[in-house]
PDB file of C-alpha atoms and ligand atoms in Angstrom:
ATOM      1  CA  MET A 104       9.833 -10.911   0.572  1.00  0.00           C
ATOM      2  CA  SER A 105       6.928  -8.816  -0.638  1.00  0.00           C
ATOM      3  CA  VAL A 106       6.934  -5.007  -0.628  1.00  0.00           C
ATOM      4  CA  THR A 107       3.603  -3.200  -0.368  1.00  0.00           C
ATOM      5  CA  VAL A 108       3.031   0.543  -0.501  1.00  0.00           C
ATOM      6  CA  ARG A 109      -0.431   1.919   0.213  1.00  0.00           C
ATOM      7  CA  GLU A 110      -2.129   5.023   1.511  1.00  0.00           C
ATOM      8  CA  MET A 111      -1.853   5.295   5.269  1.00  0.00           C
ATOM      9  CA  LEU A 112      -5.064   5.211   7.281  1.00  0.00           C
ATOM     10  CA  LEU A 113      -5.772   7.932   9.821  1.00  0.00           C
ATOM     11  CA  GLU A 114      -5.530   5.384  12.645  1.00  0.00           C
ATOM     12  CA  GLU A 115      -1.964   4.576  11.490  1.00  0.00           C
ATOM     13  CA  VAL A 116      -0.480   8.099  11.652  1.00  0.00           C
ATOM     14  CA  GLY A 117       0.926   7.358  15.105  1.00  0.00           C
ATOM     15  CA  LEU A 118       3.799   5.631  13.281  1.00  0.00           C
ATOM     16  CA  VAL A 119       4.871   8.965  11.829  1.00  0.00           C
ATOM     17  CA  ILE A 120       4.372  10.964  15.013  1.00  0.00           C
ATOM     18  CA  ASP A 121       6.186   8.395  17.179  1.00  0.00           C
ATOM     19  CA  TYR A 122       9.056   8.157  14.677  1.00  0.00           C
ATOM     20  CA  PHE A 123       9.870  11.847  14.943  1.00  0.00           C
ATOM     21  CA  HIS A 124       9.204  12.190  18.662  1.00  0.00           C
ATOM     22  CA  GLU A 125      11.307   9.115  19.479  1.00  0.00           C
ATOM     23  CA  SER A 126      14.229   9.904  17.144  1.00  0.00           C
ATOM     24  CA  SER A 127      17.564  10.813  18.714  1.00  0.00           C
ATOM     25  CA  ALA A 128      18.928  14.339  18.437  1.00  0.00           C
ATOM     26  CA  GLU A 129      21.615  12.973  16.083  1.00  0.00           C
ATOM     27  CA  HIS A 130      19.051  11.408  13.749  1.00  0.00           C
ATOM     28  CA  LEU A 131      16.956  14.582  13.644  1.00  0.00           C
ATOM     29  CA  GLU A 132      20.124  16.541  12.877  1.00  0.00           C
ATOM     30  CA  LEU A 133      20.839  14.197   9.939  1.00  0.00           C
ATOM     31  CA  LEU A 134      17.278  14.746   8.710  1.00  0.00           C
ATOM     32  CA  GLY A 135      17.643  18.506   9.106  1.00  0.00           C
ATOM     33  CA  VAL A 136      14.747  18.558  11.569  1.00  0.00           C
ATOM     34  CA  ASP A 137      14.624  21.044  14.445  1.00  0.00           C
ATOM     35  CA  PRO A 138      13.158  19.169  17.457  1.00  0.00           C
ATOM     36  CA  THR A 139      11.655  22.386  18.840  1.00  0.00           C
ATOM     37  CA  ARG A 140       9.518  22.661  15.685  1.00  0.00           C
ATOM     38  CA  LEU A 141       7.806  19.265  16.041  1.00  0.00           C
ATOM     39  CA  PRO A 142       4.104  19.690  16.849  1.00  0.00           C
ATOM     40  CA  GLY A 143       3.021  17.987  20.088  1.00  0.00           C
ATOM     41  CA  ARG A 144       1.613  14.479  19.606  1.00  0.00           C
ATOM     42  CA  VAL A 145      -2.041  15.484  20.191  1.00  0.00           C
ATOM     43  CA  GLN A 146      -1.832  18.610  18.059  1.00  0.00           C
ATOM     44  CA  TRP A 147      -0.066  16.682  15.288  1.00  0.00           C
ATOM     45  CA  ARG A 148      -2.797  14.014  15.218  1.00  0.00           C
ATOM     46  CA  GLN A 149      -5.444  16.760  15.038  1.00  0.00           C
ATOM     47  CA  LEU A 150      -3.644  18.316  12.080  1.00  0.00           C
ATOM     48  CA  TYR A 151      -3.809  14.964  10.278  1.00  0.00           C
ATOM     49  CA  GLU A 152      -7.484  14.500  11.224  1.00  0.00           C
ATOM     50  CA  THR A 153      -8.308  17.824   9.613  1.00  0.00           C
ATOM     51  CA  ASP A 154      -6.227  17.086   6.540  1.00  0.00           C
ATOM     52  CA  PHE A 155      -7.557  13.538   6.027  1.00  0.00           C
ATOM     53  CA  GLY A 156     -11.059  15.059   5.986  1.00  0.00           C
ATOM     54  CA  GLN A 157     -10.250  17.221   2.956  1.00  0.00           C
ATOM     55  CA  PRO A 158     -10.920  16.205  -0.658  1.00  0.00           C
ATOM     56  CA  ILE A 159      -7.757  15.052  -2.421  1.00  0.00           C
ATOM     57  CA  GLU A 160      -7.524  18.312  -4.398  1.00  0.00           C
ATOM     58  CA  ARG A 161      -7.200  20.296  -1.149  1.00  0.00           C
ATOM     59  CA  ARG A 162      -4.980  17.999   0.911  1.00  0.00           C
ATOM     60  CA  ARG A 163      -1.933  19.645   2.473  1.00  0.00           C
ATOM     61  CA  SER A 164      -0.184  16.295   2.845  1.00  0.00           C
ATOM     62  CA  MET A 165      -0.505  12.663   1.853  1.00  0.00           C
ATOM     63  CA  LEU A 166       0.991   9.675   3.698  1.00  0.00           C
ATOM     64  CA  LEU A 167       1.966   6.250   2.384  1.00  0.00           C
ATOM     65  CA  LEU A 168       2.736   3.203   4.517  1.00  0.00           C
ATOM     66  CA  TRP A 169       5.600   0.927   3.494  1.00  0.00           C
ATOM     67  CA  GLU A 170       5.173  -2.751   4.412  1.00  0.00           C
ATOM     68  CA  ILE A 171       7.279  -5.877   4.022  1.00  0.00           C
ATOM     69  CA  ASP A 172       5.260  -9.090   4.199  1.00  0.00           C
ATOM     70  CA  GLY A 173       2.420  -7.133   5.803  1.00  0.00           C
ATOM     71  CA  ARG A 174       4.577  -5.535   8.530  1.00  0.00           C
ATOM     72  CA  PRO A 175       5.048  -1.735   8.524  1.00  0.00           C
ATOM     73  CA  ILE A 176       8.692  -0.776   8.021  1.00  0.00           C
ATOM     74  CA  GLY A 177       8.460   2.859   7.051  1.00  0.00           C
ATOM     75  CA  PHE A 178       6.540   5.579   5.358  1.00  0.00           C
ATOM     76  CA  SER A 179       6.632   8.331   2.801  1.00  0.00           C
ATOM     77  CA  SER A 180       4.813  11.620   2.807  1.00  0.00           C
ATOM     78  CA  VAL A 181       4.361  14.554   0.499  1.00  0.00           C
ATOM     79  CA  ASP A 182       3.686  18.168   1.343  1.00  0.00           C
ATOM     80  CA  LYS A 183       3.787  21.526  -0.468  1.00  0.00           C
ATOM     81  CA  ILE A 184       1.210  19.919  -2.798  1.00  0.00           C
ATOM     82  CA  VAL A 185      -0.004  21.825  -5.837  1.00  0.00           C
ATOM     83  CA  TYR A 186      -2.684  19.431  -7.093  1.00  0.00           C
ATOM     84  CA  GLY A 187      -2.215  18.571 -10.759  1.00  0.00           C
ATOM     85  CA  LYS A 188       1.323  19.996 -10.732  1.00  0.00           C
ATOM     86  CA  GLU A 189       3.876  19.146  -8.055  1.00  0.00           C
ATOM     87  CA  ALA A 190       4.619  18.018  -4.512  1.00  0.00           C
ATOM     88  CA  TYR A 191       7.627  17.406  -2.233  1.00  0.00           C
ATOM     89  CA  MET A 192       8.320  13.875  -0.995  1.00  0.00           C
ATOM     90  CA  HIS A 193       9.883  12.502   2.207  1.00  0.00           C
ATOM     91  CA  LEU A 194      11.071   8.935   2.854  1.00  0.00           C
ATOM     92  CA  HIS A 195      11.766   7.038   6.067  1.00  0.00           C
ATOM     93  CA  ILE A 196      12.442   3.471   7.180  1.00  0.00           C
ATOM     94  CA  VAL A 197      11.705   3.521  10.896  1.00  0.00           C
ATOM     95  CA  ASP A 198      14.032   0.792  12.215  1.00  0.00           C
ATOM     96  CA  SER A 199      17.677   1.447  11.371  1.00  0.00           C
ATOM     97  CA  GLY A 200      18.269  -2.335  11.171  1.00  0.00           C
ATOM     98  CA  GLN A 201      16.011  -2.506   8.115  1.00  0.00           C
ATOM     99  CA  ARG A 202      17.823   0.198   6.172  1.00  0.00           C
ATOM    100  CA  GLN A 203      20.365  -0.488   3.408  1.00  0.00           C
ATOM    101  CA  SER A 204      18.633  -3.724   2.322  1.00  0.00           C
ATOM    102  CA  GLY A 205      17.103  -2.410  -0.890  1.00  0.00           C
ATOM    103  CA  TYR A 206      13.662  -1.698   0.595  1.00  0.00           C
ATOM    104  CA  GLY A 207      14.029   2.073   0.260  1.00  0.00           C
ATOM    105  CA  VAL A 208      14.491   2.023  -3.512  1.00  0.00           C
ATOM    106  CA  ALA A 209      11.661  -0.495  -3.983  1.00  0.00           C
ATOM    107  CA  CYS A 210       9.266   1.524  -1.818  1.00  0.00           C
ATOM    108  CA  VAL A 211      10.205   4.861  -3.381  1.00  0.00           C
ATOM    109  CA  ARG A 212       9.475   3.470  -6.858  1.00  0.00           C
ATOM    110  CA  GLU A 213       6.004   2.355  -5.777  1.00  0.00           C
ATOM    111  CA  SER A 214       5.373   5.581  -3.871  1.00  0.00           C
ATOM    112  CA  VAL A 215       6.153   7.655  -6.955  1.00  0.00           C
ATOM    113  CA  ASP A 216       3.467   5.830  -8.957  1.00  0.00           C
ATOM    114  CA  ILE A 217       0.848   6.401  -6.250  1.00  0.00           C
ATOM    115  CA  TYR A 218       1.641  10.113  -5.850  1.00  0.00           C
ATOM    116  CA  PHE A 219       1.521  10.719  -9.607  1.00  0.00           C
ATOM    117  CA  ASP A 220      -1.805   8.910  -9.934  1.00  0.00           C
ATOM    118  CA  ARG A 221      -3.587  10.310  -6.867  1.00  0.00           C
ATOM    119  CA  LEU A 222      -2.335  13.886  -7.133  1.00  0.00           C
ATOM    120  CA  ARG A 223      -2.202  14.048 -10.949  1.00  0.00           C
ATOM    121  CA  LEU A 224       1.359  15.306 -10.726  1.00  0.00           C
ATOM    122  CA  GLU A 225       3.609  16.588 -13.476  1.00  0.00           C
ATOM    123  CA  ARG A 226       6.684  16.453 -11.249  1.00  0.00           C
ATOM    124  CA  LEU A 227       7.667  15.194  -7.830  1.00  0.00           C
ATOM    125  CA  TYR A 228      10.501  16.804  -5.871  1.00  0.00           C
ATOM    126  CA  CYS A 229      12.538  15.589  -2.939  1.00  0.00           C
ATOM    127  CA  GLU A 230      15.027  17.777  -1.065  1.00  0.00           C
ATOM    128  CA  PRO A 231      17.053  15.777   1.471  1.00  0.00           C
ATOM    129  CA  ASN A 232      19.792  17.326   3.544  1.00  0.00           C
ATOM    130  CA  ALA A 233      22.847  17.438   1.282  1.00  0.00           C
ATOM    131  CA  PHE A 234      24.945  15.585   3.894  1.00  0.00           C
ATOM    132  CA  ASN A 235      22.436  12.748   4.330  1.00  0.00           C
ATOM    133  CA  VAL A 236      23.889  10.154   1.955  1.00  0.00           C
ATOM    134  CA  ALA A 237      21.125   7.498   2.174  1.00  0.00           C
ATOM    135  CA  PRO A 238      18.215   9.424   0.604  1.00  0.00           C
ATOM    136  CA  ASN A 239      20.456  11.069  -1.971  1.00  0.00           C
ATOM    137  CA  ARG A 240      21.716   7.688  -3.184  1.00  0.00           C
ATOM    138  CA  THR A 241      18.251   6.147  -2.972  1.00  0.00           C
ATOM    139  CA  LEU A 242      16.579   8.881  -5.022  1.00  0.00           C
ATOM    140  CA  GLN A 243      19.177   8.639  -7.772  1.00  0.00           C
ATOM    141  CA  LYS A 244      18.803   4.865  -7.910  1.00  0.00           C
ATOM    142  CA  ALA A 245      15.001   5.171  -8.033  1.00  0.00           C
ATOM    143  CA  GLY A 246      15.232   7.339 -11.143  1.00  0.00           C
ATOM    144  CA  PHE A 247      15.140  10.892  -9.786  1.00  0.00           C
ATOM    145  CA  GLN A 248      17.207  13.509 -11.605  1.00  0.00           C
ATOM    146  CA  TYR A 249      19.593  15.866  -9.828  1.00  0.00           C
ATOM    147  CA  VAL A 250      18.506  19.522 -10.038  1.00  0.00           C
ATOM    148  CA  LYS A 251      20.734  21.538  -7.707  1.00  0.00           C
ATOM    149  CA  THR A 252      22.232  21.894  -4.246  1.00  0.00           C
ATOM    150  CA  HIS A 253      21.191  25.011  -2.360  1.00  0.00           C
ATOM    151  CA  ARG A 254      20.586  26.401   1.117  1.00  0.00           C
ATOM    152  CA  THR A 255      17.013  26.749   2.318  1.00  0.00           C
ATOM    153  CA  VAL A 256      14.513  25.958   5.065  1.00  0.00           C
ATOM    154  CA  PRO A 257      12.833  23.060   3.238  1.00  0.00           C
ATOM    155  CA  GLY A 258       9.776  22.716   5.471  1.00  0.00           C
ATOM    156  CA  PRO A 259       8.083  23.812   8.697  1.00  0.00           C
ATOM    157  CA  LEU A 260       9.966  21.203  10.792  1.00  0.00           C
ATOM    158  CA  ASN A 261      13.385  22.075   9.397  1.00  0.00           C
ATOM    159  CA  PHE A 262      16.253  24.401  10.167  1.00  0.00           C
ATOM    160  CA  HIS A 263      18.186  26.329   7.503  1.00  0.00           C
ATOM    161  CA  GLN A 264      20.467  23.839   5.745  1.00  0.00           C
ATOM    162  CA  PRO A 265      22.092  22.788   2.469  1.00  0.00           C
ATOM    163  CA  VAL A 266      19.760  20.454   0.560  1.00  0.00           C
ATOM    164  CA  THR A 267      19.965  18.533  -2.690  1.00  0.00           C
ATOM    165  CA  ARG A 268      16.947  18.952  -4.940  1.00  0.00           C
ATOM    166  CA  TRP A 269      15.911  15.910  -6.980  1.00  0.00           C
ATOM    167  CA  VAL A 270      12.997  15.723  -9.405  1.00  0.00           C
ATOM    168  CA  TYR A 271      11.007  12.922 -11.014  1.00  0.00           C
ATOM    169  CA  LYS A 272       9.017  13.768 -14.115  1.00  0.00           C
ATOM    170  CA  ARG A 273       6.555  11.305 -15.519  1.00  0.00           C
ATOM    171  CA  PHE A 274       6.986  12.589 -19.052  1.00  0.00           C
ATOM    172  CA  ALA A 275      10.222  13.926 -20.499  1.00  0.00           C
ATOM    173  CA  GLY A 276      10.532  17.685 -20.884  1.00  0.00           C
TER     174      GLY A 276
HETATM  175  C1  COA B 412      16.586   7.009   3.093  1.00  0.00           C
HETATM  176  C2  COA B 412      16.099   5.576   3.276  1.00  0.00           C
HETATM  177  C3  COA B 412      14.575   5.527   3.209  1.00  0.00           C
HETATM  178  C4  COA B 412      16.669   4.730   2.113  1.00  0.00           C
HETATM  179  O1  COA B 412      16.212   3.406   2.262  1.00  0.00           O
HETATM  180  P1  COA B 412      17.235   2.178   2.326  1.00  0.00           P
HETATM  181  O2  COA B 412      16.430   0.943   2.338  1.00  0.00           O
HETATM  182  O3  COA B 412      18.214   2.401   3.403  1.00  0.00           O
HETATM  183  O4  COA B 412      17.990   2.313   0.910  1.00  0.00           O
HETATM  184  P2  COA B 412      18.388   1.122  -0.098  1.00  0.00           P
HETATM  185  O5  COA B 412      18.882  -0.047   0.693  1.00  0.00           O
HETATM  186  O6  COA B 412      17.268   0.883  -1.041  1.00  0.00           O
HETATM  187  O7  COA B 412      19.633   1.739  -0.827  1.00  0.00           O
HETATM  188  C5  COA B 412      19.539   2.588  -1.947  1.00  0.00           C
HETATM  189  C6  COA B 412      20.931   3.066  -2.329  1.00  0.00           C
HETATM  190  O8  COA B 412      21.398   3.971  -1.316  1.00  0.00           O
HETATM  191  C7  COA B 412      22.612   3.494  -0.761  1.00  0.00           C
HETATM  192  N1  COA B 412      22.586   3.797   0.679  1.00  0.00           N
HETATM  193  C8  COA B 412      21.540   3.642   1.518  1.00  0.00           C
HETATM  194  N2  COA B 412      21.881   4.035   2.753  1.00  0.00           N
HETATM  195  C9  COA B 412      23.163   4.443   2.676  1.00  0.00           C
HETATM  196  C10 COA B 412      24.084   4.960   3.616  1.00  0.00           C
HETATM  197  N3  COA B 412      23.715   5.152   4.904  1.00  0.00           N
HETATM  198  N4  COA B 412      25.329   5.281   3.213  1.00  0.00           N
HETATM  199  C11 COA B 412      25.691   5.100   1.914  1.00  0.00           C
HETATM  200  N5  COA B 412      24.859   4.621   0.956  1.00  0.00           N
HETATM  201  C12 COA B 412      23.621   4.287   1.351  1.00  0.00           C
HETATM  202  C13 COA B 412      22.617   2.015  -1.018  1.00  0.00           C
HETATM  203  O9  COA B 412      23.921   1.487  -1.000  1.00  0.00           O
HETATM  204  C14 COA B 412      21.951   1.957  -2.380  1.00  0.00           C
HETATM  205  O10 COA B 412      22.850   2.319  -3.403  1.00  0.00           O
HETATM  206  P3  COA B 412      23.682   1.232  -4.265  1.00  0.00           P
HETATM  207  O11 COA B 412      22.736   0.127  -4.557  1.00  0.00           O
HETATM  208  O12 COA B 412      24.114   2.022  -5.454  1.00  0.00           O
HETATM  209  O13 COA B 412      24.791   0.808  -3.393  1.00  0.00           O
HETATM  210  C15 COA B 412      16.591   4.977   4.626  1.00  0.00           C
HETATM  211  O14 COA B 412      17.985   4.856   4.614  1.00  0.00           O
HETATM  212  C16 COA B 412      16.175   5.799   5.825  1.00  0.00           C
HETATM  213  O15 COA B 412      15.056   5.698   6.287  1.00  0.00           O
HETATM  214  N6  COA B 412      17.099   6.643   6.354  1.00  0.00           N
HETATM  215  C17 COA B 412      16.793   7.452   7.530  1.00  0.00           C
HETATM  216  C18 COA B 412      15.736   8.495   7.220  1.00  0.00           C
HETATM  217  C19 COA B 412      16.222   9.507   6.208  1.00  0.00           C
HETATM  218  O16 COA B 412      17.379   9.883   6.180  1.00  0.00           O
HETATM  219  N7  COA B 412      15.269   9.974   5.394  1.00  0.00           N
HETATM  220  C20 COA B 412      15.524  10.991   4.406  1.00  0.00           C
HETATM  221  C21 COA B 412      14.805  12.234   4.762  1.00  0.00           C
HETATM  222  S1  COA B 412      14.543  13.197   3.278  1.00  0.00           S
END
């Protein structure tokens, strides 16, 4: 079983768009996502087209594809990027039948390395919904440090919710 994590190509972003648009209301609730805030499929693709055309220093987001034996199983993204400083990560295995098999931790570890290298980060944050056990456990196991639990609107797709902030720093301090 071989895990590969690589930058997603523009022609592959449909995986992300379909994932959110085809998720059940219950799954979106667990993610803290407000379905009324999802961009339409065409508009969302155009947003990625614009962003993929930017130099890395000015990207608003970055997407990584997670593959097992060459088959896509999930993805990670970052947003709120401050190039050379910090970004906020997201993590998703698309098919629920492939969750809880250790792939999440393996893919997060590889994703962290890519984000730090490509975006020259000092720190990488992740703020999952505080009640969503899977990412909270996964982040801790992948080496993220707990920062705090607080209420916020973590991103443009989200509703106001309690989140757990985790951080990964490449160098101590
Ligand atoms: C979050 C996610 C990527 C983690 O990937 P995964 O492959 O399921 O996680 P792993 O199998 O590597 O498990 C990592 C740890 O989390 C634990 N874990 C994972 N899912 C869990 C769950 N639903 N309940 C309890 N523990 C869980 C595992 O037991 C493991 O800990 P352990 O080894 O100490 O027992 C995946 O579960 C997922 O896509 N979930 C739906 C999307 C989501 O919630 N994304 C977060 C948005 S920020």
